[in-house]
Amino acid sequence: MKLTPAQSEKIARTVIWAAALLVIGLLSFIIVYILVKGLPVINVQFLTDNPRSMGRTGGIASSIVGTFMVTVLAIAIVIPFGIGTAFYLAEYTKGNMLTRVIRFSAESLAGIPSIVYGLFGFIFFVIYLKLGWSILSGGLTLAFMILPTVIRTSEEAILAVPLIYREVSFSLSATKWQTISRVVFPSALLGIVNGIILSIGRCVAETAAVMLTAGLALGMPTSIFSPTRTMAVHFYVLAMEGISTENAFGTAALLIVLILLINVVANTLVNRFMAKGR
């Protein structure tokens, strides 16, 4: 029996909706399950105490600080290099060999497992440069790991800006830099920030690379040269070693809430900035 175009359209739409609802349902189930298990554990003491007895008791204050320091250091390193490279590829080159090599390298590096980055960071930063297990080693390793993501997402956001914007700017006697800074960058800002948000989420949730470079110390870090245990690593250790399922769920719930807050705040700020620009 041959299907009519209307029937084919209806079947395709049903399959697409079913796939979307399945994904949303699974994701919602996982998030709700973790929040139901973990939110009752979160209180003031849990957020302000350091872990004790390998994490069986106490809170996760040192892990929160360690996660914040490692993530901020990685993002601070990668933003100028990542966005600068993206503008170079999108605005200053014309598809030459160097451009193709950079794009191919970024795409290849984006697919490398995080454990490989962790091994690289351990050998190069921890041992060869003698930085030891530290926030600095972890931040540098994460910067290498998320750099391809920032480059590719930023470049796509820049290329999505209509060419007419640039032509109008040049017709008004604007220089190349004025066009990029005042026309292209504001128009591409939302896409660039989305790429940075994805990178922040990857930094916060990373375990293997951070475990091999930042260490497993439970104490409160005092500088970028101090070892630390991020929340993701803390959750992994508690869950895999069976130390404290309750604290593991609490840490996981806090991670989910933190990532959701980062997304909401960043998108709100960007939308307000773009609204003022318009």
PDB file of C-alpha atoms in Angstrom:
ATOM      1  CA  MET A   1       0.000   0.000   0.000  1.00  0.00           C
ATOM      2  CA  LYS A   2       1.448   3.297  -1.107  1.00  0.00           C
ATOM      3  CA  LEU A   3       1.262   6.114   1.398  1.00  0.00           C
ATOM      4  CA  THR A   4       0.019   9.522   0.390  1.00  0.00           C
ATOM      5  CA  PRO A   5       2.192  12.597   1.104  1.00  0.00           C
ATOM      6  CA  ALA A   6      -0.188  13.595   3.900  1.00  0.00           C
ATOM      7  CA  GLN A   7       0.086  10.162   5.534  1.00  0.00           C
ATOM      8  CA  SER A   8       3.883  10.187   5.234  1.00  0.00           C
ATOM      9  CA  GLU A   9       3.984  13.624   6.819  1.00  0.00           C
ATOM     10  CA  LYS A  10       1.783  12.468   9.676  1.00  0.00           C
ATOM     11  CA  ILE A  11       3.907   9.373  10.345  1.00  0.00           C
ATOM     12  CA  ALA A  12       7.147  11.366  10.231  1.00  0.00           C
ATOM     13  CA  ARG A  13       5.754  13.974  12.605  1.00  0.00           C
ATOM     14  CA  THR A  14       4.575  11.261  15.006  1.00  0.00           C
ATOM     15  CA  VAL A  15       7.997   9.557  15.013  1.00  0.00           C
ATOM     16  CA  ILE A  16       9.796  12.861  15.583  1.00  0.00           C
ATOM     17  CA  TRP A  17       7.477  13.841  18.442  1.00  0.00           C
ATOM     18  CA  ALA A  18       7.801  10.383  19.999  1.00  0.00           C
ATOM     19  CA  ALA A  19      11.619  10.585  19.853  1.00  0.00           C
ATOM     20  CA  ALA A  20      11.613  14.076  21.351  1.00  0.00           C
ATOM     21  CA  LEU A  21       9.232  13.111  24.152  1.00  0.00           C
ATOM     22  CA  LEU A  22      11.291   9.987  24.899  1.00  0.00           C
ATOM     23  CA  VAL A  23      14.484  12.027  25.267  1.00  0.00           C
ATOM     24  CA  ILE A  24      12.765  14.678  27.375  1.00  0.00           C
ATOM     25  CA  GLY A  25      11.142  11.995  29.518  1.00  0.00           C
ATOM     26  CA  LEU A  26      14.404  10.148  30.173  1.00  0.00           C
ATOM     27  CA  LEU A  27      16.259  13.354  30.955  1.00  0.00           C
ATOM     28  CA  SER A  28      13.496  14.566  33.263  1.00  0.00           C
ATOM     29  CA  PHE A  29      13.397  11.211  35.064  1.00  0.00           C
ATOM     30  CA  ILE A  30      17.151  11.271  35.714  1.00  0.00           C
ATOM     31  CA  ILE A  31      17.120  14.876  36.942  1.00  0.00           C
ATOM     32  CA  VAL A  32      14.050  14.431  39.135  1.00  0.00           C
ATOM     33  CA  TYR A  33      15.374  11.166  40.603  1.00  0.00           C
ATOM     34  CA  ILE A  34      18.701  12.753  41.564  1.00  0.00           C
ATOM     35  CA  LEU A  35      17.048  15.883  42.950  1.00  0.00           C
ATOM     36  CA  VAL A  36      14.572  13.883  45.027  1.00  0.00           C
ATOM     37  CA  LYS A  37      17.398  11.805  46.466  1.00  0.00           C
ATOM     38  CA  GLY A  38      19.895  14.639  46.857  1.00  0.00           C
ATOM     39  CA  LEU A  39      18.062  17.846  47.778  1.00  0.00           C
ATOM     40  CA  PRO A  40      17.134  16.651  51.323  1.00  0.00           C
ATOM     41  CA  VAL A  41      20.860  16.217  52.008  1.00  0.00           C
ATOM     42  CA  ILE A  42      21.726  19.808  51.074  1.00  0.00           C
ATOM     43  CA  ASN A  43      21.690  22.219  54.001  1.00  0.00           C
ATOM     44  CA  VAL A  44      23.871  24.979  55.421  1.00  0.00           C
ATOM     45  CA  GLN A  45      26.182  22.532  57.160  1.00  0.00           C
ATOM     46  CA  PHE A  46      26.593  20.468  54.004  1.00  0.00           C
ATOM     47  CA  LEU A  47      27.566  23.576  52.036  1.00  0.00           C
ATOM     48  CA  THR A  48      29.937  25.096  54.619  1.00  0.00           C
ATOM     49  CA  ASP A  49      31.734  22.074  56.134  1.00  0.00           C
ATOM     50  CA  ASN A  50      34.744  20.344  54.644  1.00  0.00           C
ATOM     51  CA  PRO A  51      34.551  16.589  54.001  1.00  0.00           C
ATOM     52  CA  ARG A  52      35.651  14.410  56.883  1.00  0.00           C
ATOM     53  CA  SER A  53      36.472  10.705  57.132  1.00  0.00           C
ATOM     54  CA  MET A  54      37.091  10.448  53.361  1.00  0.00           C
ATOM     55  CA  GLY A  55      33.692  12.046  52.725  1.00  0.00           C
ATOM     56  CA  ARG A  56      31.557   9.874  54.984  1.00  0.00           C
ATOM     57  CA  THR A  57      30.685  12.898  57.112  1.00  0.00           C
ATOM     58  CA  GLY A  58      30.897  16.650  56.766  1.00  0.00           C
ATOM     59  CA  GLY A  59      30.049  18.678  53.711  1.00  0.00           C
ATOM     60  CA  ILE A  60      31.589  19.713  50.410  1.00  0.00           C
ATOM     61  CA  ALA A  61      32.781  23.290  51.000  1.00  0.00           C
ATOM     62  CA  SER A  62      36.333  22.592  49.844  1.00  0.00           C
ATOM     63  CA  SER A  63      35.048  20.790  46.744  1.00  0.00           C
ATOM     64  CA  ILE A  64      32.833  23.754  45.857  1.00  0.00           C
ATOM     65  CA  VAL A  65      35.768  26.155  46.124  1.00  0.00           C
ATOM     66  CA  GLY A  66      38.026  23.780  44.200  1.00  0.00           C
ATOM     67  CA  THR A  67      35.466  23.382  41.401  1.00  0.00           C
ATOM     68  CA  PHE A  68      35.029  27.138  41.161  1.00  0.00           C
ATOM     69  CA  MET A  69      38.772  27.839  41.033  1.00  0.00           C
ATOM     70  CA  VAL A  70      39.563  25.140  38.459  1.00  0.00           C
ATOM     71  CA  THR A  71      36.659  26.166  36.203  1.00  0.00           C
ATOM     72  CA  VAL A  72      37.342  29.912  36.386  1.00  0.00           C
ATOM     73  CA  LEU A  73      41.032  29.360  35.634  1.00  0.00           C
ATOM     74  CA  ALA A  74      40.252  27.158  32.616  1.00  0.00           C
ATOM     75  CA  ILE A  75      37.650  29.574  31.203  1.00  0.00           C
ATOM     76  CA  ALA A  76      39.904  32.605  31.776  1.00  0.00           C
ATOM     77  CA  ILE A  77      42.661  30.910  29.792  1.00  0.00           C
ATOM     78  CA  VAL A  78      40.522  29.591  26.960  1.00  0.00           C
ATOM     79  CA  ILE A  79      38.255  32.604  26.236  1.00  0.00           C
ATOM     80  CA  PRO A  80      40.858  34.934  24.640  1.00  0.00           C
ATOM     81  CA  PHE A  81      42.558  32.132  22.702  1.00  0.00           C
ATOM     82  CA  GLY A  82      39.336  30.394  21.643  1.00  0.00           C
ATOM     83  CA  ILE A  83      37.380  33.466  20.583  1.00  0.00           C
ATOM     84  CA  GLY A  84      40.461  35.081  19.036  1.00  0.00           C
ATOM     85  CA  THR A  85      41.116  31.968  16.942  1.00  0.00           C
ATOM     86  CA  ALA A  86      37.470  31.852  15.883  1.00  0.00           C
ATOM     87  CA  PHE A  87      37.556  35.459  14.644  1.00  0.00           C
ATOM     88  CA  TYR A  88      40.814  34.787  12.846  1.00  0.00           C
ATOM     89  CA  LEU A  89      39.321  31.794  11.038  1.00  0.00           C
ATOM     90  CA  ALA A  90      36.034  33.516  10.213  1.00  0.00           C
ATOM     91  CA  GLU A  91      37.165  37.058   9.394  1.00  0.00           C
ATOM     92  CA  TYR A  92      40.858  37.153   8.518  1.00  0.00           C
ATOM     93  CA  THR A  93      41.447  34.043   6.417  1.00  0.00           C
ATOM     94  CA  LYS A  94      40.035  32.820   3.122  1.00  0.00           C
ATOM     95  CA  GLY A  95      40.095  29.049   3.300  1.00  0.00           C
ATOM     96  CA  ASN A  96      43.825  28.489   2.910  1.00  0.00           C
ATOM     97  CA  MET A  97      45.841  25.498   4.074  1.00  0.00           C
ATOM     98  CA  LEU A  98      46.457  26.964   7.529  1.00  0.00           C
ATOM     99  CA  THR A  99      42.719  27.451   8.042  1.00  0.00           C
ATOM    100  CA  ARG A 100      41.972  23.868   7.067  1.00  0.00           C
ATOM    101  CA  VAL A 101      44.698  22.560   9.385  1.00  0.00           C
ATOM    102  CA  ILE A 102      43.364  24.578  12.340  1.00  0.00           C
ATOM    103  CA  ARG A 103      39.774  23.466  11.736  1.00  0.00           C
ATOM    104  CA  PHE A 104      40.788  19.827  11.307  1.00  0.00           C
ATOM    105  CA  SER A 105      42.883  19.980  14.474  1.00  0.00           C
ATOM    106  CA  ALA A 106      40.047  21.530  16.474  1.00  0.00           C
ATOM    107  CA  GLU A 107      37.553  18.937  15.262  1.00  0.00           C
ATOM    108  CA  SER A 108      39.980  16.094  16.006  1.00  0.00           C
ATOM    109  CA  LEU A 109      40.844  17.389  19.478  1.00  0.00           C
ATOM    110  CA  ALA A 110      37.147  17.770  20.325  1.00  0.00           C
ATOM    111  CA  GLY A 111      36.682  14.009  19.916  1.00  0.00           C
ATOM    112  CA  ILE A 112      39.585  12.903  22.116  1.00  0.00           C
ATOM    113  CA  PRO A 113      38.441  11.159  25.354  1.00  0.00           C
ATOM    114  CA  SER A 114      38.946  13.180  28.507  1.00  0.00           C
ATOM    115  CA  ILE A 115      41.137  10.485  30.054  1.00  0.00           C
ATOM    116  CA  VAL A 116      43.707  11.170  27.289  1.00  0.00           C
ATOM    117  CA  TYR A 117      43.729  14.855  28.220  1.00  0.00           C
ATOM    118  CA  GLY A 118      44.140  13.796  31.835  1.00  0.00           C
ATOM    119  CA  LEU A 119      47.121  11.601  30.982  1.00  0.00           C
ATOM    120  CA  PHE A 120      48.650  14.428  28.941  1.00  0.00           C
ATOM    121  CA  GLY A 121      48.125  16.900  31.795  1.00  0.00           C
ATOM    122  CA  PHE A 122      49.573  14.463  34.316  1.00  0.00           C
ATOM    123  CA  ILE A 123      52.718  13.833  32.267  1.00  0.00           C
ATOM    124  CA  PHE A 124      53.275  17.403  31.044  1.00  0.00           C
ATOM    125  CA  PHE A 125      52.005  19.692  33.792  1.00  0.00           C
ATOM    126  CA  VAL A 126      52.233  17.546  36.911  1.00  0.00           C
ATOM    127  CA  ILE A 127      55.510  15.732  36.191  1.00  0.00           C
ATOM    128  CA  TYR A 128      57.463  17.527  33.437  1.00  0.00           C
ATOM    129  CA  LEU A 129      56.710  21.126  34.501  1.00  0.00           C
ATOM    130  CA  LYS A 130      56.704  20.020  38.157  1.00  0.00           C
ATOM    131  CA  LEU A 131      53.455  21.828  38.969  1.00  0.00           C
ATOM    132  CA  GLY A 132      52.303  18.809  40.958  1.00  0.00           C
ATOM    133  CA  TRP A 133      48.675  17.917  41.598  1.00  0.00           C
ATOM    134  CA  SER A 134      47.228  21.394  41.744  1.00  0.00           C
ATOM    135  CA  ILE A 135      44.439  23.670  40.622  1.00  0.00           C
ATOM    136  CA  LEU A 136      46.831  25.171  38.080  1.00  0.00           C
ATOM    137  CA  SER A 137      47.535  21.768  36.502  1.00  0.00           C
ATOM    138  CA  GLY A 138      43.820  20.950  36.436  1.00  0.00           C
ATOM    139  CA  GLY A 139      42.846  24.331  34.978  1.00  0.00           C
ATOM    140  CA  LEU A 140      45.467  24.160  32.226  1.00  0.00           C
ATOM    141  CA  THR A 141      44.402  20.632  31.298  1.00  0.00           C
ATOM    142  CA  LEU A 142      40.736  21.624  31.156  1.00  0.00           C
ATOM    143  CA  ALA A 143      41.647  24.654  29.037  1.00  0.00           C
ATOM    144  CA  PHE A 144      43.255  22.358  26.463  1.00  0.00           C
ATOM    145  CA  MET A 145      40.198  20.103  26.612  1.00  0.00           C
ATOM    146  CA  ILE A 146      37.533  22.766  26.029  1.00  0.00           C
ATOM    147  CA  LEU A 147      39.504  24.947  23.605  1.00  0.00           C
ATOM    148  CA  PRO A 148      38.243  23.080  20.476  1.00  0.00           C
ATOM    149  CA  THR A 149      34.635  23.458  21.629  1.00  0.00           C
ATOM    150  CA  VAL A 150      34.980  27.210  22.143  1.00  0.00           C
ATOM    151  CA  ILE A 151      36.723  27.646  18.780  1.00  0.00           C
ATOM    152  CA  ARG A 152      34.150  25.711  16.754  1.00  0.00           C
ATOM    153  CA  THR A 153      31.020  27.108  18.455  1.00  0.00           C
ATOM    154  CA  SER A 154      32.339  30.676  18.296  1.00  0.00           C
ATOM    155  CA  GLU A 155      33.302  30.342  14.638  1.00  0.00           C
ATOM    156  CA  GLU A 156      29.871  28.999  13.720  1.00  0.00           C
ATOM    157  CA  ALA A 157      28.222  31.875  15.601  1.00  0.00           C
ATOM    158  CA  ILE A 158      30.406  34.412  13.759  1.00  0.00           C
ATOM    159  CA  LEU A 159      29.760  32.849  10.343  1.00  0.00           C
ATOM    160  CA  ALA A 160      26.016  32.944  11.064  1.00  0.00           C
ATOM    161  CA  VAL A 161      26.069  36.756  11.136  1.00  0.00           C
ATOM    162  CA  PRO A 162      24.600  37.935   7.778  1.00  0.00           C
ATOM    163  CA  LEU A 163      27.141  39.275   5.301  1.00  0.00           C
ATOM    164  CA  ILE A 164      24.984  42.363   4.735  1.00  0.00           C
ATOM    165  CA  TYR A 165      25.857  43.563   8.255  1.00  0.00           C
ATOM    166  CA  ARG A 166      29.535  43.714   7.308  1.00  0.00           C
ATOM    167  CA  GLU A 167      28.835  45.344   3.940  1.00  0.00           C
ATOM    168  CA  VAL A 168      26.735  48.099   5.508  1.00  0.00           C
ATOM    169  CA  SER A 169      29.430  48.730   8.103  1.00  0.00           C
ATOM    170  CA  PHE A 170      32.152  48.973   5.450  1.00  0.00           C
ATOM    171  CA  SER A 171      29.973  51.273   3.358  1.00  0.00           C
ATOM    172  CA  LEU A 172      29.869  53.672   6.311  1.00  0.00           C
ATOM    173  CA  SER A 173      33.692  53.822   6.282  1.00  0.00           C
ATOM    174  CA  ALA A 174      34.137  51.536   9.294  1.00  0.00           C
ATOM    175  CA  THR A 175      37.445  49.712   9.585  1.00  0.00           C
ATOM    176  CA  LYS A 176      37.769  45.940   9.780  1.00  0.00           C
ATOM    177  CA  TRP A 177      38.258  46.044  13.548  1.00  0.00           C
ATOM    178  CA  GLN A 178      35.347  48.453  14.062  1.00  0.00           C
ATOM    179  CA  THR A 179      33.105  46.151  12.050  1.00  0.00           C
ATOM    180  CA  ILE A 180      34.172  43.112  14.064  1.00  0.00           C
ATOM    181  CA  SER A 181      33.969  44.755  17.498  1.00  0.00           C
ATOM    182  CA  ARG A 182      30.792  46.800  17.003  1.00  0.00           C
ATOM    183  CA  VAL A 183      28.770  44.765  14.494  1.00  0.00           C
ATOM    184  CA  VAL A 184      29.873  41.144  14.224  1.00  0.00           C
ATOM    185  CA  PHE A 185      30.753  40.454  17.849  1.00  0.00           C
ATOM    186  CA  PRO A 186      27.463  41.771  19.358  1.00  0.00           C
ATOM    187  CA  SER A 187      25.475  39.841  16.740  1.00  0.00           C
ATOM    188  CA  ALA A 188      27.377  36.609  17.427  1.00  0.00           C
ATOM    189  CA  LEU A 189      27.517  37.065  21.207  1.00  0.00           C
ATOM    190  CA  LEU A 190      24.637  34.724  22.040  1.00  0.00           C
ATOM    191  CA  GLY A 191      26.198  31.835  20.116  1.00  0.00           C
ATOM    192  CA  ILE A 192      29.618  32.520  21.616  1.00  0.00           C
ATOM    193  CA  VAL A 193      28.229  32.573  25.142  1.00  0.00           C
ATOM    194  CA  ASN A 194      26.350  29.335  24.522  1.00  0.00           C
ATOM    195  CA  GLY A 195      29.645  27.705  23.566  1.00  0.00           C
ATOM    196  CA  ILE A 196      31.275  29.044  26.723  1.00  0.00           C
ATOM    197  CA  ILE A 197      28.361  27.757  28.815  1.00  0.00           C
ATOM    198  CA  LEU A 198      28.793  24.292  27.305  1.00  0.00           C
ATOM    199  CA  SER A 199      32.477  24.486  28.184  1.00  0.00           C
ATOM    200  CA  ILE A 200      31.719  25.546  31.756  1.00  0.00           C
ATOM    201  CA  GLY A 201      29.347  22.622  32.123  1.00  0.00           C
ATOM    202  CA  ARG A 202      32.017  20.246  30.836  1.00  0.00           C
ATOM    203  CA  CYS A 203      34.576  21.667  33.272  1.00  0.00           C
ATOM    204  CA  VAL A 204      32.235  21.364  36.234  1.00  0.00           C
ATOM    205  CA  ALA A 205      31.234  17.786  35.345  1.00  0.00           C
ATOM    206  CA  GLU A 206      34.694  16.494  34.365  1.00  0.00           C
ATOM    207  CA  THR A 207      36.228  13.722  36.472  1.00  0.00           C
ATOM    208  CA  ALA A 208      39.034  11.791  34.747  1.00  0.00           C
ATOM    209  CA  ALA A 209      41.105  14.751  33.556  1.00  0.00           C
ATOM    210  CA  VAL A 210      40.761  16.614  36.855  1.00  0.00           C
ATOM    211  CA  MET A 211      41.445  13.559  39.000  1.00  0.00           C
ATOM    212  CA  LEU A 212      44.805  12.992  37.300  1.00  0.00           C
ATOM    213  CA  THR A 213      45.899  16.639  37.455  1.00  0.00           C
ATOM    214  CA  ALA A 214      44.200  18.444  40.348  1.00  0.00           C
ATOM    215  CA  GLY A 215      44.365  15.518  42.775  1.00  0.00           C
ATOM    216  CA  LEU A 216      42.029  14.163  45.423  1.00  0.00           C
ATOM    217  CA  ALA A 217      42.819  16.398  48.399  1.00  0.00           C
ATOM    218  CA  LEU A 218      39.908  17.106  50.736  1.00  0.00           C
ATOM    219  CA  GLY A 219      41.366  20.216  52.372  1.00  0.00           C
ATOM    220  CA  MET A 220      40.377  23.775  51.518  1.00  0.00           C
ATOM    221  CA  PRO A 221      42.577  25.061  48.661  1.00  0.00           C
ATOM    222  CA  THR A 222      44.501  28.235  49.473  1.00  0.00           C
ATOM    223  CA  SER A 223      46.020  29.031  46.055  1.00  0.00           C
ATOM    224  CA  ILE A 224      46.172  27.788  42.482  1.00  0.00           C
ATOM    225  CA  PHE A 225      49.137  25.630  43.517  1.00  0.00           C
ATOM    226  CA  SER A 226      47.056  23.691  46.035  1.00  0.00           C
ATOM    227  CA  PRO A 227      45.629  20.256  45.190  1.00  0.00           C
ATOM    228  CA  THR A 228      41.879  19.926  45.323  1.00  0.00           C
ATOM    229  CA  ARG A 229      38.969  17.572  44.741  1.00  0.00           C
ATOM    230  CA  THR A 230      36.203  18.980  42.561  1.00  0.00           C
ATOM    231  CA  MET A 231      32.547  18.163  43.156  1.00  0.00           C
ATOM    232  CA  ALA A 232      32.391  15.775  40.193  1.00  0.00           C
ATOM    233  CA  VAL A 233      35.458  13.886  41.422  1.00  0.00           C
ATOM    234  CA  HIS A 234      34.087  13.888  44.973  1.00  0.00           C
ATOM    235  CA  PHE A 235      30.798  12.438  43.746  1.00  0.00           C
ATOM    236  CA  TYR A 236      32.640   9.802  41.701  1.00  0.00           C
ATOM    237  CA  VAL A 237      34.792   8.715  44.638  1.00  0.00           C
ATOM    238  CA  LEU A 238      31.868   8.568  47.069  1.00  0.00           C
ATOM    239  CA  ALA A 239      29.720   6.562  44.655  1.00  0.00           C
ATOM    240  CA  MET A 240      32.336   4.183  43.264  1.00  0.00           C
ATOM    241  CA  GLU A 241      33.961   3.431  46.621  1.00  0.00           C
ATOM    242  CA  GLY A 242      30.604   3.112  48.382  1.00  0.00           C
ATOM    243  CA  ILE A 243      31.724   5.609  51.020  1.00  0.00           C
ATOM    244  CA  SER A 244      28.474   7.551  51.350  1.00  0.00           C
ATOM    245  CA  THR A 245      25.573   7.196  48.923  1.00  0.00           C
ATOM    246  CA  GLU A 246      23.706   9.979  50.720  1.00  0.00           C
ATOM    247  CA  ASN A 247      26.488  12.541  50.288  1.00  0.00           C
ATOM    248  CA  ALA A 248      27.017  11.346  46.708  1.00  0.00           C
ATOM    249  CA  PHE A 249      23.401  12.137  45.818  1.00  0.00           C
ATOM    250  CA  GLY A 250      23.680  15.491  47.590  1.00  0.00           C
ATOM    251  CA  THR A 251      26.767  16.379  45.555  1.00  0.00           C
ATOM    252  CA  ALA A 252      25.108  15.266  42.302  1.00  0.00           C
ATOM    253  CA  ALA A 253      21.987  17.326  43.060  1.00  0.00           C
ATOM    254  CA  LEU A 254      24.107  20.390  43.774  1.00  0.00           C
ATOM    255  CA  LEU A 255      25.967  19.908  40.476  1.00  0.00           C
ATOM    256  CA  ILE A 256      22.676  19.795  38.552  1.00  0.00           C
ATOM    257  CA  VAL A 257      21.341  22.912  40.302  1.00  0.00           C
ATOM    258  CA  LEU A 258      24.634  24.741  39.702  1.00  0.00           C
ATOM    259  CA  ILE A 259      24.698  23.970  35.975  1.00  0.00           C
ATOM    260  CA  LEU A 260      21.046  25.012  35.586  1.00  0.00           C
ATOM    261  CA  LEU A 261      21.746  28.307  37.391  1.00  0.00           C
ATOM    262  CA  ILE A 262      24.774  29.008  35.188  1.00  0.00           C
ATOM    263  CA  ASN A 263      22.672  28.495  32.050  1.00  0.00           C
ATOM    264  CA  VAL A 264      19.790  30.659  33.271  1.00  0.00           C
ATOM    265  CA  VAL A 265      21.976  33.536  34.506  1.00  0.00           C
ATOM    266  CA  ALA A 266      24.213  33.577  31.433  1.00  0.00           C
ATOM    267  CA  ASN A 267      21.312  33.529  28.958  1.00  0.00           C
ATOM    268  CA  THR A 268      19.486  36.244  30.920  1.00  0.00           C
ATOM    269  CA  LEU A 269      22.524  38.532  30.902  1.00  0.00           C
ATOM    270  CA  VAL A 270      23.176  37.972  27.198  1.00  0.00           C
ATOM    271  CA  ASN A 271      19.539  38.623  26.262  1.00  0.00           C
ATOM    272  CA  ARG A 272      19.558  41.868  28.237  1.00  0.00           C
ATOM    273  CA  PHE A 273      22.812  42.935  26.594  1.00  0.00           C
ATOM    274  CA  MET A 274      21.440  42.211  23.124  1.00  0.00           C
ATOM    275  CA  ALA A 275      18.194  44.009  23.927  1.00  0.00           C
ATOM    276  CA  LYS A 276      20.137  47.125  24.936  1.00  0.00           C
ATOM    277  CA  GLY A 277      22.208  46.833  21.769  1.00  0.00           C
ATOM    278  CA  ARG A 278      19.093  46.748  19.619  1.00  0.00           C
TER     279      ARG A 278
END
